[in-house]
Amino acid sequence: YKLFRWFSAKQCALPTPKMTENGLGHREKVLNMNTMNPNVKRVEYAVRGPIVQRAVQIEKELKEGVKKPFSEVIKANIGDAHAMGQKPITFFRQVVALCAYPDLLEDNKFPDDAKNRARRILQSCGGGSLGAYSASTGIEVIRQDVARYIEKRDGGIPSNPDNIYLSTGASDAIVTMLKLLTSGEGKTRSGVMISIPQYPLYSAALAELAAVQISYYLDEDKCWGLDVSELRRAVEAAREHCKPRALCIINPGNPTGQVQSRQCIEDVIRFAAEERLFLMADEVYQDNVYAEGCQFHSFKKVLFEMGPEYSNTVELASFHSTSKCYMGECGFRGGYMEVINMDPQVKLQLTKLVSVRLCPPIPGQVLLDLVVNPPRPDEPSYATFIKERTANLEILAEKAKLTEQIFNTVSGIRCNPVQGAMYTFPLPYSSYSNHGYVIRAMCSHHPLSLGFGQRDGTHHFRMTILPATEKLKIVLENIRAFHKRFTEEFS
Amino acid sequence: YKLFRWFSAKQCALPTPKMTENGLGHREKVLNMNTMNPNVKRVEYAVRGPIVQRAVQIEKELKEGVKKPFSEVIKANIGDAHAMGQKPITFFRQVVALCAYPDLLEDNKFPDDAKNRARRILQSCGGGSLGAYSASTGIEVIRQDVARYIEKRDGGIPSNPDNIYLSTGASDAIVTMLKLLTSGEGKTRSGVMISIPQYPLYSAALAELAAVQISYYLDEDKCWGLDVSELRRAVEAAREHCKPRALCIINPGNPTGQVQSRQCIEDVIRFAAEERLFLMADEVYQDNVYAEGCQFHSFKKVLFEMGPEYSNTVELASFHSTSKCYMGECGFRGGYMEVINMDPQVKLQLTKLVSVRLCPPIPGQVLLDLVVNPPRPDEPSYATFIKERTANLEILAEKAKLTEQIFNTVSGIRCNPVQGAMYTFPLPYSSYSNHGYVIRAMCSHHPLSLGFGQRDGTHHFRMTILPATEKLKIVLENIRAFHKRFTEEFS
């Protein structure tokens, strides 16, 4: 029972595009590598890049019966819980089915709370159908539900539905905010601070917008913690060649799995206020906190607890999604953004901008509504909902622990605890690091880090903790064995 | 029984944003009108702009019991069929419900063909769930189904699934293509030819990308036909200040309702080949053809029928969507693009670019699959499907005719036949045109054309033909009465 490890050796040859011949010989294309958008060329997005494409191809070959020294591809490259076997929350899917096909409202197999939710949502859809466009900022009752959810989460700090913009996953809203923030030319070009390591959506979007990426490094020795002195170093260095305008934070961390302390968040907010930076808080893993002593604190809550000096001035956009946490509904592309202290004129511009794309997908809006407004204790679906949610989160916590434990038994791999989120970002090291590591050695086009970024000379990789426990064990054991073989070979 | 006409007089006051006061007085925002992205500021998108926002507000007031000289808002501003009462296709929604909640596969209320479709789709989803991400270009079996659909539509001309990119509605794919096509600075900046009148997604996307809009005018006197000599005039004038790279066509036309003849399409393709332009064919209304003697011809088909000199060289992207035609499923945000003769290296860049946004929403992909692979004659759902589809298209054809007829009974309004699509773009005129017309006169911020563009000095407006027949009659009668009153008042 052998498995393909996606970073395995010889499989990494890049597909070479074939040039098409045509009747007119070699007439140049109108749209070619010289005429296309140079910013798009600069975009890097290896999480779904050539290695993944190669893995898909290998899967296909396996299906077609091609013999390989393994029988399955376990993909640990992306936070895709359902693909790794996690089951959807029953209540959520019941309501989506009822909304999609309202004849089912007559069916007594569905619980009343699911039917009530579906009726309420359909009433707020144009023509009572998921097939109508919504307002570009999202269906109004759902924006209200989101605001109530935030208030409850943050211990009663008010949230205004007018500050809520529903989105096509969190990525959509993040790119929209980065777009708004980009201006200037040369030394006045907008700079945006992002952590290294980071989730590569950020670097990709900044490249596409030709904004300046300002990298600040997380401290691996402090469990990938964020240090304000490093933020200050980074912003000061950047002021020489751009105009720093925004600071992006991912908490819980992707790919680091770190959960920020309340103190850290306060320090970051103070820094943003002093340096006049727009804060972007990517909080899509807000329910994914596993480590004892760790707790999720939203930037919004901490901001408001710091008093009016901050809560009336610091501009903040925070992001959430249906794709992660206990539900893992990536395919629905649901999400929202809350904006705080945004210039009212800019808000009108934001509304105009999102209206060009008409509206976020309605099924994703529906799913988001269920996430922010799940069954209540007095409703029939409550018990099952809690059972399913708890089970999903407990299994994730178990796998977070398992991953850390196994990695740290490997001599030559160092791994911080997975405090939250869905990833581990271990550092394999050896005295032969001149050879680089694994893919870097074997497949020089694609550093193993896959574009998350890291300090020069280190060769981390990101791996999700999502495969089913038994498979996760196999993956970890294979990495352990591989690391041993690799170290021996190069010694 | 009075109705609010959305372009009615005094209701058009713009909401003025209130400036928030804060503890620190008037500290400038980090993100304000001076620091924000200037390209976003230049974007215009009036279809969902202030007039629509005002209409939504009025609807709310009516609900709250505020007295108005009308009792209902009939929105005729956007092609949103379900919101106007069109019913979804039963089979489509059954399959979506089955996919969302697969327990229903055990339910004998659903026909077998719906179940089989759902099973097949779920098998191609990660973990058998709509909640998993798909490949960034879309689920593979759906891309195969799209290719087969195109082949059938185009009389057997081959379509390669590798050329199919699923998208979040057509808008998403259109913006992606325009993004790829944008490069250069100053006089080498990419220019993109769009029709006037146009669908404002195009002008908005070009403004955002800071690409150059090259306007070509459609000929109202020839039923909004496209004339190649006008294309040539436009491209030649544009060469002096930019680098023309692409030509966008909307057929059937939005907002014109015109359906292009085969000859016209051939002429356009020849023009694109001569002038070295990348062709973008927006064909989202391909099933919406009503007028006798009119027929939809896809650009792909005509291109291939013109022989290898063209079919091997002219670069083409064509777009389709689940939002229009007989299904009108706008809320699902499903769509696809087929690219022909695209440089293979650029195709890799395109795949990379779409991967940054992970994947189009899966429910939208499912719906698209049903559109391209509907029930077959030997399947149990076929009869109902055909009945529903035919009814939807017949009603649209009836309303297209009705709209043209009533408008043309009004002295002072001229209206071309609605050959296809879902819109009419009539020209109200009077000898008092110095006063402008309607909104222009009464609400000077918002020309009645709502950003579709038109020749200087004319004041067209776009109106959908989608309201239910009885309501459509009321809207048309109201416009007739309004035009009469207006003309009298200003004479």
PDB file of C-alpha atoms in Angstrom, chain A residues 75-179:
ATOM      1  CA  LYS A  75      -3.621  15.892  -1.547  1.00  0.00           C
ATOM      2  CA  ALA A  76      -2.456  17.857   1.429  1.00  0.00           C
ATOM      3  CA  ASN A  77      -1.833  21.055  -0.490  1.00  0.00           C
ATOM      4  CA  ILE A  78      -5.043  22.965   0.097  1.00  0.00           C
ATOM      5  CA  GLY A  79      -7.550  23.506   2.905  1.00  0.00           C
ATOM      6  CA  ASP A  80     -10.335  21.538   1.274  1.00  0.00           C
ATOM      7  CA  ALA A  81     -12.041  19.655   4.107  1.00  0.00           C
ATOM      8  CA  HIS A  82     -14.847  17.972   2.154  1.00  0.00           C
ATOM      9  CA  ALA A  83     -12.452  16.673  -0.475  1.00  0.00           C
ATOM     10  CA  MET A  84     -10.596  14.997   2.388  1.00  0.00           C
ATOM     11  CA  GLY A  85     -13.757  13.285   3.610  1.00  0.00           C
ATOM     12  CA  GLN A  86     -15.284  15.735   6.107  1.00  0.00           C
ATOM     13  CA  LYS A  87     -19.092  15.532   5.929  1.00  0.00           C
ATOM     14  CA  PRO A  88     -21.302  18.594   5.477  1.00  0.00           C
ATOM     15  CA  ILE A  89     -23.458  19.848   8.348  1.00  0.00           C
ATOM     16  CA  THR A  90     -26.866  18.213   7.775  1.00  0.00           C
ATOM     17  CA  PHE A  91     -28.943  21.273   8.660  1.00  0.00           C
ATOM     18  CA  PHE A  92     -27.018  23.515   6.254  1.00  0.00           C
ATOM     19  CA  ARG A  93     -27.553  21.212   3.325  1.00  0.00           C
ATOM     20  CA  GLN A  94     -31.200  20.635   4.151  1.00  0.00           C
ATOM     21  CA  VAL A  95     -31.864  24.353   3.987  1.00  0.00           C
ATOM     22  CA  VAL A  96     -29.935  24.738   0.722  1.00  0.00           C
ATOM     23  CA  ALA A  97     -31.948  21.885  -0.829  1.00  0.00           C
ATOM     24  CA  LEU A  98     -35.223  23.419   0.375  1.00  0.00           C
ATOM     25  CA  CYS A  99     -34.262  26.785  -1.106  1.00  0.00           C
ATOM     26  CA  ALA A 100     -33.164  25.249  -4.396  1.00  0.00           C
ATOM     27  CA  TYR A 101     -36.318  23.191  -4.798  1.00  0.00           C
ATOM     28  CA  PRO A 102     -39.097  24.740  -2.699  1.00  0.00           C
ATOM     29  CA  ASP A 103     -41.521  21.899  -3.490  1.00  0.00           C
ATOM     30  CA  LEU A 104     -39.654  20.128  -0.684  1.00  0.00           C
ATOM     31  CA  LEU A 105     -41.215  22.559   1.780  1.00  0.00           C
ATOM     32  CA  GLU A 106     -44.231  20.226   1.617  1.00  0.00           C
ATOM     33  CA  ASP A 107     -42.087  17.233   2.522  1.00  0.00           C
ATOM     34  CA  ASN A 108     -42.424  16.094   6.115  1.00  0.00           C
ATOM     35  CA  LYS A 109     -38.954  14.574   6.092  1.00  0.00           C
ATOM     36  CA  PHE A 110     -37.456  17.981   6.729  1.00  0.00           C
ATOM     37  CA  PRO A 111     -37.420  19.495  10.214  1.00  0.00           C
ATOM     38  CA  ASP A 112     -39.436  22.635  10.832  1.00  0.00           C
ATOM     39  CA  ASP A 113     -36.467  24.835  11.670  1.00  0.00           C
ATOM     40  CA  ALA A 114     -34.871  24.009   8.324  1.00  0.00           C
ATOM     41  CA  LYS A 115     -38.130  24.859   6.564  1.00  0.00           C
ATOM     42  CA  ASN A 116     -38.505  28.111   8.476  1.00  0.00           C
ATOM     43  CA  ARG A 117     -34.995  29.185   7.575  1.00  0.00           C
ATOM     44  CA  ALA A 118     -35.604  28.325   3.927  1.00  0.00           C
ATOM     45  CA  ARG A 119     -38.890  30.259   3.836  1.00  0.00           C
ATOM     46  CA  ARG A 120     -37.315  33.292   5.443  1.00  0.00           C
ATOM     47  CA  ILE A 121     -34.428  33.292   2.966  1.00  0.00           C
ATOM     48  CA  LEU A 122     -36.664  32.752  -0.061  1.00  0.00           C
ATOM     49  CA  GLN A 123     -38.881  35.635   1.023  1.00  0.00           C
ATOM     50  CA  SER A 124     -35.880  37.915   0.809  1.00  0.00           C
ATOM     51  CA  CYS A 125     -34.882  36.684  -2.670  1.00  0.00           C
ATOM     52  CA  GLY A 126     -36.233  38.377  -5.795  1.00  0.00           C
ATOM     53  CA  GLY A 127     -39.312  36.459  -6.955  1.00  0.00           C
ATOM     54  CA  GLY A 128     -38.727  34.037  -4.075  1.00  0.00           C
ATOM     55  CA  SER A 129     -35.994  32.315  -6.108  1.00  0.00           C
ATOM     56  CA  LEU A 130     -32.269  31.605  -5.640  1.00  0.00           C
ATOM     57  CA  GLY A 131     -32.089  32.372  -9.344  1.00  0.00           C
ATOM     58  CA  ALA A 132     -32.604  36.122  -8.922  1.00  0.00           C
ATOM     59  CA  TYR A 133     -29.724  38.545  -8.452  1.00  0.00           C
ATOM     60  CA  SER A 134     -29.447  40.012  -4.977  1.00  0.00           C
ATOM     61  CA  ALA A 135     -28.295  43.499  -4.083  1.00  0.00           C
ATOM     62  CA  SER A 136     -24.606  43.703  -4.932  1.00  0.00           C
ATOM     63  CA  THR A 137     -23.681  43.892  -1.257  1.00  0.00           C
ATOM     64  CA  GLY A 138     -25.750  40.776  -0.567  1.00  0.00           C
ATOM     65  CA  ILE A 139     -29.258  39.876   0.574  1.00  0.00           C
ATOM     66  CA  GLU A 140     -30.292  42.334   3.253  1.00  0.00           C
ATOM     67  CA  VAL A 141     -31.609  39.893   5.876  1.00  0.00           C
ATOM     68  CA  ILE A 142     -28.383  37.931   5.569  1.00  0.00           C
ATOM     69  CA  ARG A 143     -26.323  41.074   6.127  1.00  0.00           C
ATOM     70  CA  GLN A 144     -28.446  41.697   9.219  1.00  0.00           C
ATOM     71  CA  ASP A 145     -27.834  38.151  10.424  1.00  0.00           C
ATOM     72  CA  VAL A 146     -24.107  38.608   9.885  1.00  0.00           C
ATOM     73  CA  ALA A 147     -24.155  41.797  11.968  1.00  0.00           C
ATOM     74  CA  ARG A 148     -25.979  40.009  14.787  1.00  0.00           C
ATOM     75  CA  TYR A 149     -23.479  37.134  14.628  1.00  0.00           C
ATOM     76  CA  ILE A 150     -20.568  39.548  14.946  1.00  0.00           C
ATOM     77  CA  GLU A 151     -22.225  41.310  17.882  1.00  0.00           C
ATOM     78  CA  LYS A 152     -22.724  38.022  19.677  1.00  0.00           C
ATOM     79  CA  ARG A 153     -19.197  36.837  18.916  1.00  0.00           C
ATOM     80  CA  ASP A 154     -17.727  40.111  20.162  1.00  0.00           C
ATOM     81  CA  GLY A 155     -19.660  40.302  23.415  1.00  0.00           C
ATOM     82  CA  GLY A 156     -22.187  42.885  22.310  1.00  0.00           C
ATOM     83  CA  ILE A 157     -20.015  45.415  20.490  1.00  0.00           C
ATOM     84  CA  PRO A 158     -22.430  46.786  17.882  1.00  0.00           C
ATOM     85  CA  SER A 159     -22.202  45.826  14.221  1.00  0.00           C
ATOM     86  CA  ASN A 160     -24.037  47.736  11.517  1.00  0.00           C
ATOM     87  CA  PRO A 161     -25.427  45.765   8.550  1.00  0.00           C
ATOM     88  CA  ASP A 162     -24.501  48.742   6.365  1.00  0.00           C
ATOM     89  CA  ASN A 163     -20.865  47.848   7.025  1.00  0.00           C
ATOM     90  CA  ILE A 164     -21.319  44.249   5.859  1.00  0.00           C
ATOM     91  CA  TYR A 165     -20.502  43.264   2.295  1.00  0.00           C
ATOM     92  CA  LEU A 166     -21.187  39.667   1.309  1.00  0.00           C
ATOM     93  CA  SER A 167     -18.603  38.216  -1.049  1.00  0.00           C
ATOM     94  CA  THR A 168     -17.641  35.276  -3.265  1.00  0.00           C
ATOM     95  CA  GLY A 169     -15.526  33.576  -0.607  1.00  0.00           C
ATOM     96  CA  ALA A 170     -13.130  35.710   1.412  1.00  0.00           C
ATOM     97  CA  SER A 171     -10.658  35.961  -1.497  1.00  0.00           C
ATOM     98  CA  ASP A 172     -13.043  38.122  -3.466  1.00  0.00           C
ATOM     99  CA  ALA A 173     -13.438  40.700  -0.696  1.00  0.00           C
ATOM    100  CA  ILE A 174      -9.715  40.722   0.072  1.00  0.00           C
ATOM    101  CA  VAL A 175      -8.845  41.434  -3.553  1.00  0.00           C
ATOM    102  CA  THR A 176     -11.526  44.132  -3.704  1.00  0.00           C
ATOM    103  CA  MET A 177     -10.072  45.890  -0.656  1.00  0.00           C
ATOM    104  CA  LEU A 178      -6.529  45.654  -2.009  1.00  0.00           C
ATOM    105  CA  LYS A 179      -7.807  47.104  -5.276  1.00  0.00           C
TER     106      LYS A 179
END
